[in-house]
Coordinates of C-alpha atoms in Angstrom, one line a residue:
M1 CA -27.6 -0.9 -12.2
I2 CA -23.7 -0.6 -11.3
H3 CA -22.3 -3.1 -8.6
G4 CA -23.2 -0.9 -5.4
M5 CA -24.3 2.1 -6.6
H6 CA -27.4 3.5 -4.2
R7 CA -28.7 7.0 -5.0
R8 CA -29.4 8.2 -2.0
N9 CA -25.6 8.8 -1.7
I10 CA -25.0 11.3 -5.0
R11 CA -23.7 14.2 -3.3
G12 CA -21.3 12.1 -1.3
D13 CA -20.2 10.1 -4.5
I14 CA -19.3 13.6 -6.3
L15 CA -17.5 15.1 -3.8
G16 CA -15.8 11.8 -3.0
G17 CA -14.9 11.1 -6.6
V18 CA -14.1 15.1 -7.3
T19 CA -11.7 14.9 -4.5
A20 CA -10.3 11.2 -5.5
A21 CA -9.1 12.7 -9.1
I22 CA -7.3 15.8 -6.9
V23 CA -5.3 13.8 -5.4
A24 CA -4.7 11.5 -8.6
L25 CA -3.9 14.2 -10.9
P26 CA 0.0 15.1 -9.8
L27 CA 0.6 11.3 -9.0
A28 CA -0.8 10.0 -12.5
L29 CA 1.1 12.7 -14.2
A30 CA 4.0 11.3 -11.9
F31 CA 4.1 7.6 -12.7
G32 CA 3.9 8.5 -16.5
V33 CA 6.8 10.2 -16.5
S34 CA 8.3 7.6 -14.4
S35 CA 7.4 4.7 -16.3
G36 CA 9.3 6.3 -19.7
A37 CA 5.7 6.3 -21.6
G38 CA 5.4 9.8 -20.7
P39 CA 2.9 11.4 -18.7
I40 CA -0.2 11.3 -20.8
A41 CA 0.0 6.7 -20.5
G42 CA -0.2 8.0 -16.7
L43 CA -3.7 10.3 -17.4
Y44 CA -5.1 7.8 -20.0
G45 CA -4.6 4.9 -17.4
A46 CA -5.9 6.8 -14.4
I47 CA -8.9 7.4 -17.1
V48 CA -9.6 4.0 -18.4
V49 CA -8.5 1.8 -15.5
G50 CA -10.7 4.2 -13.0
L51 CA -13.6 4.2 -15.0
F52 CA -13.9 0.3 -16.1
A53 CA -12.7 -0.7 -12.5
S54 CA -15.8 1.5 -10.6
L55 CA -18.3 0.2 -13.7
F56 CA -17.4 -3.2 -13.8
G57 CA -15.4 -3.9 -10.1
G58 CA -16.5 -5.7 -7.1
T59 CA -15.3 -2.6 -4.2
P60 CA -18.3 -0.1 -4.5
S61 CA -15.8 2.7 -3.4
Q62 CA -12.6 2.3 -4.6
I63 CA -10.7 4.1 -6.6
S64 CA -7.8 2.5 -9.5
G65 CA -5.3 3.8 -11.4
P66 CA -1.7 3.5 -11.5
T67 CA 0.3 2.7 -8.9
G68 CA 3.9 2.5 -7.6
P69 CA 4.2 -1.0 -8.1
M70 CA 2.8 -1.2 -11.3
T71 CA 4.8 1.4 -12.5
V72 CA 8.0 -0.2 -11.3
V73 CA 7.1 -2.9 -12.8
M74 CA 6.0 -1.4 -16.5
L75 CA 10.1 0.9 -16.2
A76 CA 11.3 -2.7 -15.9
I77 CA 9.0 -3.9 -19.2
F78 CA 9.4 -0.6 -20.7
T79 CA 13.0 -0.5 -20.8
D80 CA 13.2 -4.1 -22.1
Y81 CA 10.8 -4.2 -25.0
I82 CA 12.2 -0.9 -26.3
S83 CA 15.9 -2.2 -26.1
R84 CA 14.9 -5.5 -27.8
D85 CA 13.0 -3.5 -30.7
P86 CA 13.0 0.4 -30.6
V87 CA 10.6 0.7 -33.6
H88 CA 7.7 -1.8 -32.1
G89 CA 9.1 -2.1 -28.6
L90 CA 6.6 0.2 -27.2
A91 CA 3.1 -1.5 -28.9
T92 CA 4.6 -4.9 -27.5
A93 CA 5.0 -3.3 -24.1
F94 CA 1.4 -2.1 -24.3
T95 CA 0.1 -5.5 -25.9
V96 CA 1.7 -7.0 -22.3
V97 CA -0.7 -4.5 -20.5
M98 CA -3.5 -6.3 -22.6
L99 CA -2.6 -9.6 -21.8
G100 CA -2.0 -8.9 -18.3
G101 CA -5.4 -7.4 -18.4
L102 CA -7.0 -10.6 -19.9
L103 CA -5.2 -12.8 -17.3
Q104 CA -6.6 -10.6 -14.5
V105 CA -9.8 -11.3 -15.9
L106 CA -9.4 -15.0 -16.4
F107 CA -8.3 -15.1 -12.5
G108 CA -12.2 -13.7 -12.1
L109 CA -13.7 -16.0 -14.0
L110 CA -11.9 -18.8 -12.4
R111 CA -12.8 -17.7 -8.9
L112 CA -9.4 -16.9 -8.0
G113 CA -9.8 -13.9 -6.0
K114 CA -10.4 -15.8 -2.3
Y115 CA -6.8 -17.4 -3.3
I116 CA -4.5 -14.4 -4.2
T117 CA -4.4 -12.4 -1.0
L118 CA -3.4 -15.8 0.5
M119 CA 0.6 -15.3 0.1
P120 CA 2.2 -14.8 3.0
F121 CA 2.6 -11.5 4.8
P122 CA 6.7 -11.3 5.0
V123 CA 6.4 -11.5 1.0
I124 CA 4.2 -8.9 0.9
S125 CA 5.8 -6.6 3.8
G126 CA 9.2 -7.6 1.9
F127 CA 8.3 -7.2 -1.8
M128 CA 6.1 -3.9 -1.3
S129 CA 8.9 -2.0 1.2
G130 CA 11.5 -3.3 -1.9
I131 CA 8.6 -1.7 -4.2
G132 CA 9.1 1.4 -2.0
V133 CA 12.9 1.1 -1.9
I134 CA 13.0 1.2 -5.8
I135 CA 11.0 4.4 -5.8
I136 CA 13.2 6.3 -3.8
I137 CA 16.3 5.4 -5.9
L138 CA 15.1 5.6 -9.5
Q139 CA 13.6 9.5 -8.5
L140 CA 17.1 10.4 -7.3
A141 CA 18.4 11.5 -11.0
P142 CA 14.9 13.7 -11.5
F143 CA 14.7 15.1 -8.0
M144 CA 18.2 16.4 -8.9
G145 CA 17.2 17.5 -12.1
L146 CA 19.1 15.3 -14.1
P147 CA 17.9 12.6 -17.1
P148 CA 16.0 9.4 -15.4
V149 CA 18.6 6.8 -15.2
A150 CA 17.5 3.0 -15.8
G151 CA 17.5 0.2 -13.3
V152 CA 18.6 0.2 -9.6
L153 CA 22.2 -0.2 -9.8
P154 CA 23.0 1.9 -11.9
S155 CA 21.5 4.3 -10.3
L156 CA 22.9 3.9 -7.1
L157 CA 26.4 3.9 -8.6
A158 CA 25.7 7.2 -10.5
V159 CA 24.2 8.9 -7.0
P160 CA 28.2 10.6 -7.0
D161 CA 28.3 12.1 -10.4
M162 CA 24.3 13.0 -9.8
I163 CA 25.8 15.0 -6.6
R164 CA 28.3 16.7 -8.6
E165 CA 26.4 17.3 -12.1
A166 CA 22.7 18.2 -9.6
N167 CA 21.2 21.1 -11.3
P168 CA 20.4 23.5 -8.4
P169 CA 17.2 25.2 -9.4
A170 CA 15.8 21.2 -9.3
L171 CA 17.4 20.2 -6.7
L172 CA 15.3 23.1 -4.5
L173 CA 12.6 22.6 -6.6
G174 CA 12.2 19.0 -5.7
A175 CA 13.3 19.3 -1.9
L176 CA 10.2 22.0 -1.5
A177 CA 7.8 19.1 -3.0
L178 CA 8.6 17.1 -0.7
A179 CA 9.1 19.1 2.0
I180 CA 5.5 19.8 1.2
V181 CA 4.0 16.0 1.0
L182 CA 6.0 15.1 4.0
S183 CA 5.3 18.3 6.6
T184 CA 1.7 18.6 5.4
P185 CA -0.9 17.8 8.7
V186 CA -3.4 14.9 8.2
R187 CA -6.5 17.8 8.8
I188 CA -5.4 19.9 6.2
N189 CA -3.8 16.9 3.9
R190 CA -7.7 15.9 3.5
I191 CA -9.1 19.1 2.5
L192 CA -6.2 20.0 0.2
P193 CA -4.4 17.3 -0.5
A194 CA -0.8 17.7 -0.4
P195 CA 0.5 16.6 -3.5
L196 CA -1.7 18.8 -5.6
T197 CA -0.5 21.5 -2.9
A198 CA 3.0 20.8 -3.7
L199 CA 2.6 20.7 -7.6
I200 CA 0.9 23.7 -7.7
A201 CA 2.5 25.8 -5.7
V202 CA 5.9 25.0 -6.5
T203 CA 5.0 25.2 -10.3
L204 CA 4.0 28.7 -9.8
L205 CA 7.7 29.1 -7.7
S206 CA 9.4 27.8 -10.7
I207 CA 8.2 30.2 -13.4
T208 CA 8.2 33.0 -11.0
L209 CA 11.6 32.2 -10.0
F210 CA 13.3 30.8 -13.4
D211 CA 13.4 30.3 -16.8
S212 CA 11.6 28.1 -18.8
D213 CA 14.6 26.4 -19.5
A214 CA 16.6 26.2 -16.3
V215 CA 15.2 23.4 -15.2
P216 CA 13.7 20.2 -17.2
R217 CA 9.8 20.3 -17.6
I218 CA 7.2 18.2 -18.8
G219 CA 6.5 20.1 -21.6
A220 CA 3.6 19.7 -24.4
I221 CA 1.3 16.6 -23.8
P222 CA -1.4 15.2 -26.3
T223 CA -4.9 16.2 -26.1
G224 CA -8.3 14.9 -27.0
F225 CA -9.2 10.9 -27.3
P226 CA -5.9 8.9 -27.5
T227 CA -4.3 6.6 -30.5
L228 CA -5.6 2.6 -30.6
V229 CA -2.5 0.8 -30.2
L230 CA -3.2 -2.3 -31.6
P231 CA -1.5 -5.6 -30.1
S232 CA 1.5 -6.4 -31.7
F233 CA 3.2 -9.9 -31.3
E234 CA 6.4 -10.8 -31.9
P235 CA 7.0 -14.7 -32.1
D236 CA 10.4 -15.0 -30.8
L237 CA 8.9 -13.0 -27.5
L238 CA 5.8 -15.1 -27.0
Q239 CA 6.9 -16.6 -23.7
H240 CA 8.8 -13.8 -22.0
M241 CA 5.7 -11.4 -22.6
F242 CA 3.4 -14.1 -21.2
G243 CA 5.9 -14.1 -18.0
S244 CA 5.9 -10.2 -17.8
A245 CA 2.1 -10.3 -18.5
L246 CA 1.4 -12.5 -15.8
L247 CA 4.0 -10.6 -13.4
L248 CA 1.8 -7.6 -13.9
A249 CA -1.2 -9.5 -13.1
T250 CA -0.6 -11.0 -10.5
L251 CA 0.7 -7.7 -8.8
G252 CA -2.3 -5.9 -9.8
S253 CA -4.7 -8.5 -8.6
I254 CA -2.5 -8.1 -4.7
D255 CA -2.8 -4.6 -4.6
S256 CA -6.1 -4.0 -5.5
L257 CA -7.5 -7.0 -3.2
L258 CA -4.9 -5.7 -0.4
T259 CA -7.1 -2.1 -1.1
S260 CA -10.4 -3.9 -1.4
L261 CA -9.6 -5.0 2.1
V262 CA -8.6 -1.5 3.3
A263 CA -12.5 -0.2 1.9
D264 CA -13.9 -2.8 3.6
S265 CA -13.1 -2.1 7.1
L266 CA -13.7 2.0 6.6
T267 CA -16.9 1.1 5.0
R268 CA -18.0 -2.0 6.9
T269 CA -18.6 -3.5 3.7
E270 CA -17.3 -6.9 2.2
H271 CA -16.3 -7.0 -2.0
D272 CA -16.5 -9.1 -4.3
S273 CA -12.8 -10.5 -5.2
D274 CA -13.7 -11.9 -8.4
R275 CA -15.7 -9.5 -9.8
E276 CA -12.8 -6.9 -8.5
L277 CA -10.1 -9.2 -10.5
I278 CA -12.5 -9.0 -13.3
G279 CA -13.1 -5.4 -13.3
Q280 CA -9.4 -4.3 -13.2
G281 CA -9.0 -6.6 -16.1
I282 CA -11.0 -5.1 -18.3
G283 CA -9.7 -1.7 -17.3
N284 CA -6.3 -2.8 -18.0
T285 CA -6.5 -4.4 -21.3
L286 CA -8.4 -1.3 -22.7
A287 CA -6.0 0.9 -21.1
G288 CA -3.4 -1.1 -22.7
L289 CA -5.4 -0.9 -26.3
V290 CA -5.1 3.4 -26.0
G291 CA -1.4 3.6 -24.6
G292 CA -2.3 4.2 -20.8
L293 CA -0.2 2.8 -17.6
P294 CA -2.2 -0.4 -15.8
G295 CA -3.1 0.2 -12.9
A296 CA -4.8 -1.1 -9.5
G297 CA -6.9 -0.4 -6.8
A298 CA -5.4 2.6 -5.4
T299 CA -4.9 2.8 -1.2
M300 CA -4.5 6.6 -0.8
R301 CA -7.1 7.5 -3.2
T302 CA -9.6 4.9 -2.3
V303 CA -9.4 6.1 1.8
I304 CA -9.4 9.7 0.5
N305 CA -12.8 9.2 -1.5
I306 CA -14.5 7.4 1.6
H307 CA -13.5 10.4 3.9
S308 CA -15.3 12.5 1.6
G309 CA -18.0 10.5 1.3
G310 CA -17.7 8.3 -1.7
R311 CA -19.1 5.2 -1.3
T312 CA -21.0 3.7 -4.9
P313 CA -19.1 3.5 -8.1
L314 CA -20.1 7.0 -8.9
S315 CA -17.1 8.3 -7.0
G316 CA -15.2 6.2 -9.2
I317 CA -16.6 7.3 -12.6
V318 CA -16.8 10.6 -11.3
H319 CA -13.0 10.7 -10.8
A320 CA -12.8 9.0 -14.0
L321 CA -14.8 11.7 -15.9
V322 CA -12.7 14.6 -14.1
L323 CA -9.2 13.6 -15.3
L324 CA -10.8 13.3 -18.6
A325 CA -12.3 16.6 -18.5
I326 CA -8.6 18.0 -17.7
V327 CA -7.0 15.6 -20.6
A328 CA -9.6 16.7 -22.7
G329 CA -9.8 21.0 -22.3
A330 CA -6.9 21.7 -19.6
A331 CA -4.0 19.7 -20.2
F332 CA -2.1 22.6 -21.2
L333 CA -1.6 23.7 -17.3
T334 CA 0.5 20.9 -17.0
E335 CA 3.3 21.7 -19.3
P336 CA 5.7 24.0 -16.8
I337 CA 5.5 21.3 -14.2
P338 CA 9.5 20.5 -13.4
H339 CA 9.9 17.0 -13.1
A340 CA 12.2 17.5 -9.9
V341 CA 8.9 18.5 -8.7
L342 CA 7.1 14.9 -9.8
A343 CA 10.2 13.4 -8.5
G344 CA 9.6 14.9 -4.8
I345 CA 5.9 13.6 -4.9
L346 CA 6.8 10.1 -6.0
I347 CA 9.6 9.8 -3.4
K348 CA 6.9 10.4 -0.9
V349 CA 5.0 8.1 -2.6
G350 CA 7.8 5.4 -2.1
I351 CA 8.1 6.1 1.7
D352 CA 5.0 5.4 2.3
I353 CA 5.0 2.2 0.3
I354 CA 7.9 0.8 2.5
D355 CA 6.3 -1.7 5.2
W356 CA 7.8 0.4 8.3
R357 CA 5.0 -1.1 10.6
F358 CA 6.9 -4.3 10.1
L359 CA 10.5 -3.1 9.5
K360 CA 9.8 -1.6 13.2
R361 CA 9.4 -4.4 14.6
A362 CA 11.1 -6.9 12.6
H363 CA 14.0 -7.5 15.0
K364 CA 11.0 -8.9 17.6
T365 CA 10.0 -11.6 15.0
P366 CA 11.8 -15.4 14.6
P367 CA 14.6 -15.0 13.0
I368 CA 13.6 -17.0 10.0
V369 CA 10.7 -14.7 9.1
M370 CA 12.6 -11.4 9.7
L371 CA 15.1 -12.7 7.1
L372 CA 12.4 -14.0 4.7
M373 CA 11.2 -10.4 4.7
Y374 CA 14.9 -8.8 4.4
G375 CA 15.3 -11.5 1.7
V376 CA 12.6 -11.2 -0.1
L377 CA 12.9 -7.2 0.2
I378 CA 16.8 -7.3 -1.4
L379 CA 15.8 -9.7 -4.5
T380 CA 13.0 -7.2 -5.1
V381 CA 15.3 -4.3 -5.1
F382 CA 18.1 -6.0 -6.8
V383 CA 17.3 -8.8 -8.7
D384 CA 13.5 -8.9 -10.5
L385 CA 10.1 -8.9 -8.4
I386 CA 9.4 -12.5 -10.3
T387 CA 12.4 -13.5 -8.5
A388 CA 11.9 -12.5 -5.2
V389 CA 8.2 -13.6 -4.9
A390 CA 9.1 -17.0 -6.1
A391 CA 11.3 -17.5 -3.7
G392 CA 9.3 -16.2 -0.6
V393 CA 6.6 -18.1 -1.1
F394 CA 8.8 -21.2 -2.1
V395 CA 10.6 -20.3 1.5
A396 CA 7.7 -19.1 3.2
N397 CA 5.7 -22.6 2.3
M398 CA 8.4 -25.1 3.2
I399 CA 9.0 -23.4 6.7
T400 CA 4.9 -23.5 6.9
V401 CA 5.4 -27.6 5.5
K402 CA 8.0 -27.7 8.2
R403 CA 5.6 -26.5 11.1
L404 CA 2.6 -28.3 10.3
T405 CA 4.7 -31.6 9.8
D406 CA 5.6 -31.5 13.4
L407 CA 2.7 -30.7 14.7
Q408 CA 0.7 -33.5 12.4
T409 CA 3.6 -36.0 13.6
R410 CA 3.1 -34.9 17.5
S411 CA -0.7 -35.4 17.3
I412 CA -0.3 -38.9 16.4
Q413 CA -1.0 -41.0 19.5
T414 CA 0.6 -45.4 19.3
L415 CA -1.6 -46.7 22.3
T416 CA -0.6 -50.4 24.0
G417 CA -2.6 -50.6 26.8
L418 CA 0.2 -50.4 29.1
E419 CA 0.0 -46.8 29.3
T420 CA -0.9 -45.2 32.7
D421 CA -3.3 -42.6 31.3
L422 CA -5.1 -43.7 28.3
P423 CA -7.8 -41.2 26.5
L424 CA -10.5 -44.0 26.0
T425 CA -13.6 -44.7 27.4
E426 CA -14.1 -47.1 30.4
E427 CA -15.0 -49.9 27.8
E428 CA -12.2 -49.3 25.4
R429 CA -9.4 -48.8 28.5
S430 CA -10.4 -52.6 29.7
I431 CA -10.4 -54.5 26.6
M432 CA -6.7 -52.4 26.1
R433 CA -5.8 -53.2 29.0
A434 CA -7.1 -56.9 29.1
C435 CA -5.4 -57.5 25.8
K436 CA -1.8 -56.5 27.2
G437 CA -0.2 -55.1 24.4
Q438 CA -1.2 -57.4 21.4
I439 CA -3.7 -54.7 20.8
L440 CA -1.7 -51.0 19.0
L441 CA -4.3 -48.4 18.8
F442 CA -2.9 -46.1 16.4
R443 CA -4.5 -42.5 16.1
P444 CA -3.3 -39.8 14.4
V445 CA -5.3 -36.1 15.5
G446 CA -5.8 -33.4 12.9
P447 CA -5.4 -33.2 9.0
M448 CA -2.6 -35.3 7.6
S449 CA -0.6 -34.3 4.6
F450 CA 2.3 -35.3 2.7
G451 CA 4.3 -34.0 5.2
A452 CA 3.1 -36.5 8.2
A453 CA 3.9 -39.4 5.9
K454 CA 7.3 -40.1 7.5
G455 CA 6.0 -39.6 10.8
I456 CA 3.2 -42.0 10.2
A457 CA 5.9 -44.8 9.4
H458 CA 8.1 -43.7 12.2
S459 CA 5.1 -44.2 14.6
L460 CA 4.8 -47.3 13.9
N461 CA 7.6 -48.6 13.9
R462 CA 8.5 -47.8 17.3
V463 CA 6.3 -50.5 18.7
E464 CA 6.6 -54.4 17.2
S465 CA 5.0 -56.5 19.6
Y466 CA 1.3 -56.2 18.8
R467 CA -0.9 -59.3 17.4
C468 CA -3.7 -56.7 15.8
L469 CA -3.1 -52.7 14.8
V470 CA -6.4 -50.9 14.6
L471 CA -6.2 -47.7 12.3
D472 CA -8.4 -45.2 14.3
L473 CA -9.5 -42.0 11.8
S474 CA -12.3 -40.4 13.7
A475 CA -10.4 -37.2 14.4
V476 CA -8.7 -36.9 10.6
P477 CA -10.9 -34.6 8.8
L478 CA -8.4 -34.7 5.6
L479 CA -6.3 -37.4 4.5
D480 CA -4.0 -36.1 2.0
L481 CA -3.0 -39.0 -0.9
S482 CA 0.6 -38.9 0.3
A483 CA -0.5 -39.6 4.2
T484 CA -3.3 -42.3 2.7
L485 CA 0.1 -44.3 0.9
A486 CA 2.1 -44.2 3.8
L487 CA -0.8 -46.0 5.6
E488 CA -0.9 -48.3 2.6
D489 CA 3.0 -49.3 3.4
V490 CA 2.5 -49.5 7.0
I491 CA -0.9 -52.1 6.7
R492 CA 1.3 -54.0 4.0
E493 CA 4.6 -54.3 6.4
A494 CA 2.1 -55.3 9.1
K495 CA 0.1 -58.0 6.7
E496 CA 3.0 -59.4 5.5
Q497 CA 4.3 -59.7 9.8
R498 CA 0.7 -61.4 9.8
K499 CA -0.9 -59.4 11.7
T500 CA -4.6 -58.5 11.5
V501 CA -5.0 -54.3 10.4
M502 CA -8.8 -52.9 11.0
V503 CA -10.1 -49.1 10.5
T504 CA -12.6 -47.4 11.6
G505 CA -13.9 -43.6 11.9
A506 CA -13.2 -42.5 8.9
A507 CA -14.8 -40.0 7.3
P508 CA -17.1 -40.4 4.3
E509 CA -14.2 -38.6 1.9
I510 CA -11.5 -40.2 3.2
D511 CA -13.6 -43.5 3.5
R512 CA -13.9 -43.1 -0.4
L513 CA -10.0 -42.5 -1.1
L514 CA -9.3 -45.8 1.0
G515 CA -12.0 -47.7 -1.1
K516 CA -10.9 -46.4 -4.0
L517 CA -7.4 -47.4 -3.7
G518 CA -8.2 -50.4 -2.6
I519 CA -7.2 -50.4 0.5
Y520 CA -10.2 -52.2 2.4
A521 CA -8.8 -55.1 0.2
M522 CA -5.6 -55.7 2.8
V523 CA -7.9 -54.9 6.0
E524 CA -9.9 -57.1 8.6
N525 CA -13.3 -57.5 7.3
G526 CA -12.6 -54.8 4.3
I527 CA -14.5 -52.5 6.1
S528 CA -14.3 -49.4 8.3
Y529 CA -15.7 -50.1 11.2
N530 CA -18.6 -47.9 12.7
S531 CA -16.5 -47.7 16.1
R532 CA -14.0 -47.6 17.7
L533 CA -15.2 -50.4 20.3
D534 CA -16.6 -52.0 17.7
A535 CA -12.9 -52.8 16.0
L536 CA -11.6 -52.8 19.4
Q537 CA -13.8 -56.0 20.5
Q538 CA -13.2 -57.5 17.2
A539 CA -9.5 -56.9 17.8
Q540 CA -9.7 -58.5 20.8
Q541 CA -11.3 -61.6 19.9
I542 CA -8.9 -62.2 17.2
A543 CA -5.8 -61.7 19.8
T544 CA -7.8 -64.4 22.4
S545 CA -8.1 -66.9 19.6
I546 CA -4.6 -67.2 18.7
G547 CA -3.9 -67.6 22.7
E548 CA -2.0 -64.8 23.3
V549 CA -4.2 -63.1 25.8

């Protein structure tokens, strides 16, 4: 039986799948046109990704297909490879889709699902908002009845010309479609999806009011089964192709798993991240093979499916089969749809993708967080997604490392027994006080990573007049290699000054690491003492024996 499928919910799954397909139809057409591959590519992508992600994925109620973020990336990929090679560029671009799908399968097999959504929220917010802005900007020309302009900056620079040359009938139709999708109440939207209402109503109005050539329309699209696209590899472009595929795979994985989390919250279930990546990867690989757009888990379609009763993969399968039936027998109905109507629908998609919830509160967040989010947004819009995400993740990680380093450094305790308040047992306290500063107890608290290495040395360098150094690691659950080597430097320096060093409380994993690195060979008795009291008693004996107490 398919993962998550239950017979008792067949009616709800069929209703959910049909409803999701109705919502998916105008979006698939719009994404196909927007990507530059044509409306049929959007439909093929919705069918293939939707079907196979449901069959093999790990989120039972999820509906998959072309999405705004994936379409933005594919537009750049199509434009790039076709400009390089007008003859084989399209096949090369679809090969990138296949490679991206295979990488997603690999992510799933390597069980990377739980790590992919760990990207910092300001970075996700920034690039998702950036994608929303890109969609809106790229739809300005079709919205005004003009040929699409490739690229964000050229589109913005062409706005004055667009306004002068706008096609009034197309602009009117686009504005009506946008008004419908923006103003339809949620209550009605659940019964009759706004994108479908806009598509049907405004298309019928365009047929009634205007001649067929008065506004740009979709025109005839292929019907029946697609022609297979054989993989095309250009030796000079292999590295570039892999980079594009990695971007597609990463973005598709993030998009899908974030939608899986939404589905979990609505259905009170828990998805299988790794299985979901494998299902999405299979769907995208096959979508590239038939000339379809790549896809991901689609949040709006998934939510509508769940609200309509869909709970198992059957709903996603029904959604794909309904779209297949439309392509097989009713594709002619899409021919008169104006491009401006699809542009109006996509502008609403772009508006929805923008993270308004965060943007409204960005000024209340720490300045560095606000700058990070806006920086990623600007890089996404005006440079590219890879640069934006890479720079955002790097900066976010540096901020996190700095904060953790500060916390770890502040948590380090260096005690000599002369302090008024010692966080020790009464017996340990009496030993420390009796030795009058000749025992230095070094006690880090919490995980010690490479960021704390400098803090370790600095904390110990502040105290010089002691005879015995006791390294108490009982409150350290994790000690990475950099922090371990910093401890080794401290021990070596203490030994050079003829001071005795003891270790106590090392957790089993840390104990093994210290042994493997030969650090125990440098300390008293070559072992980690079982308890802090044992180490302090031994330190007291040593300090007493050399006549310093």
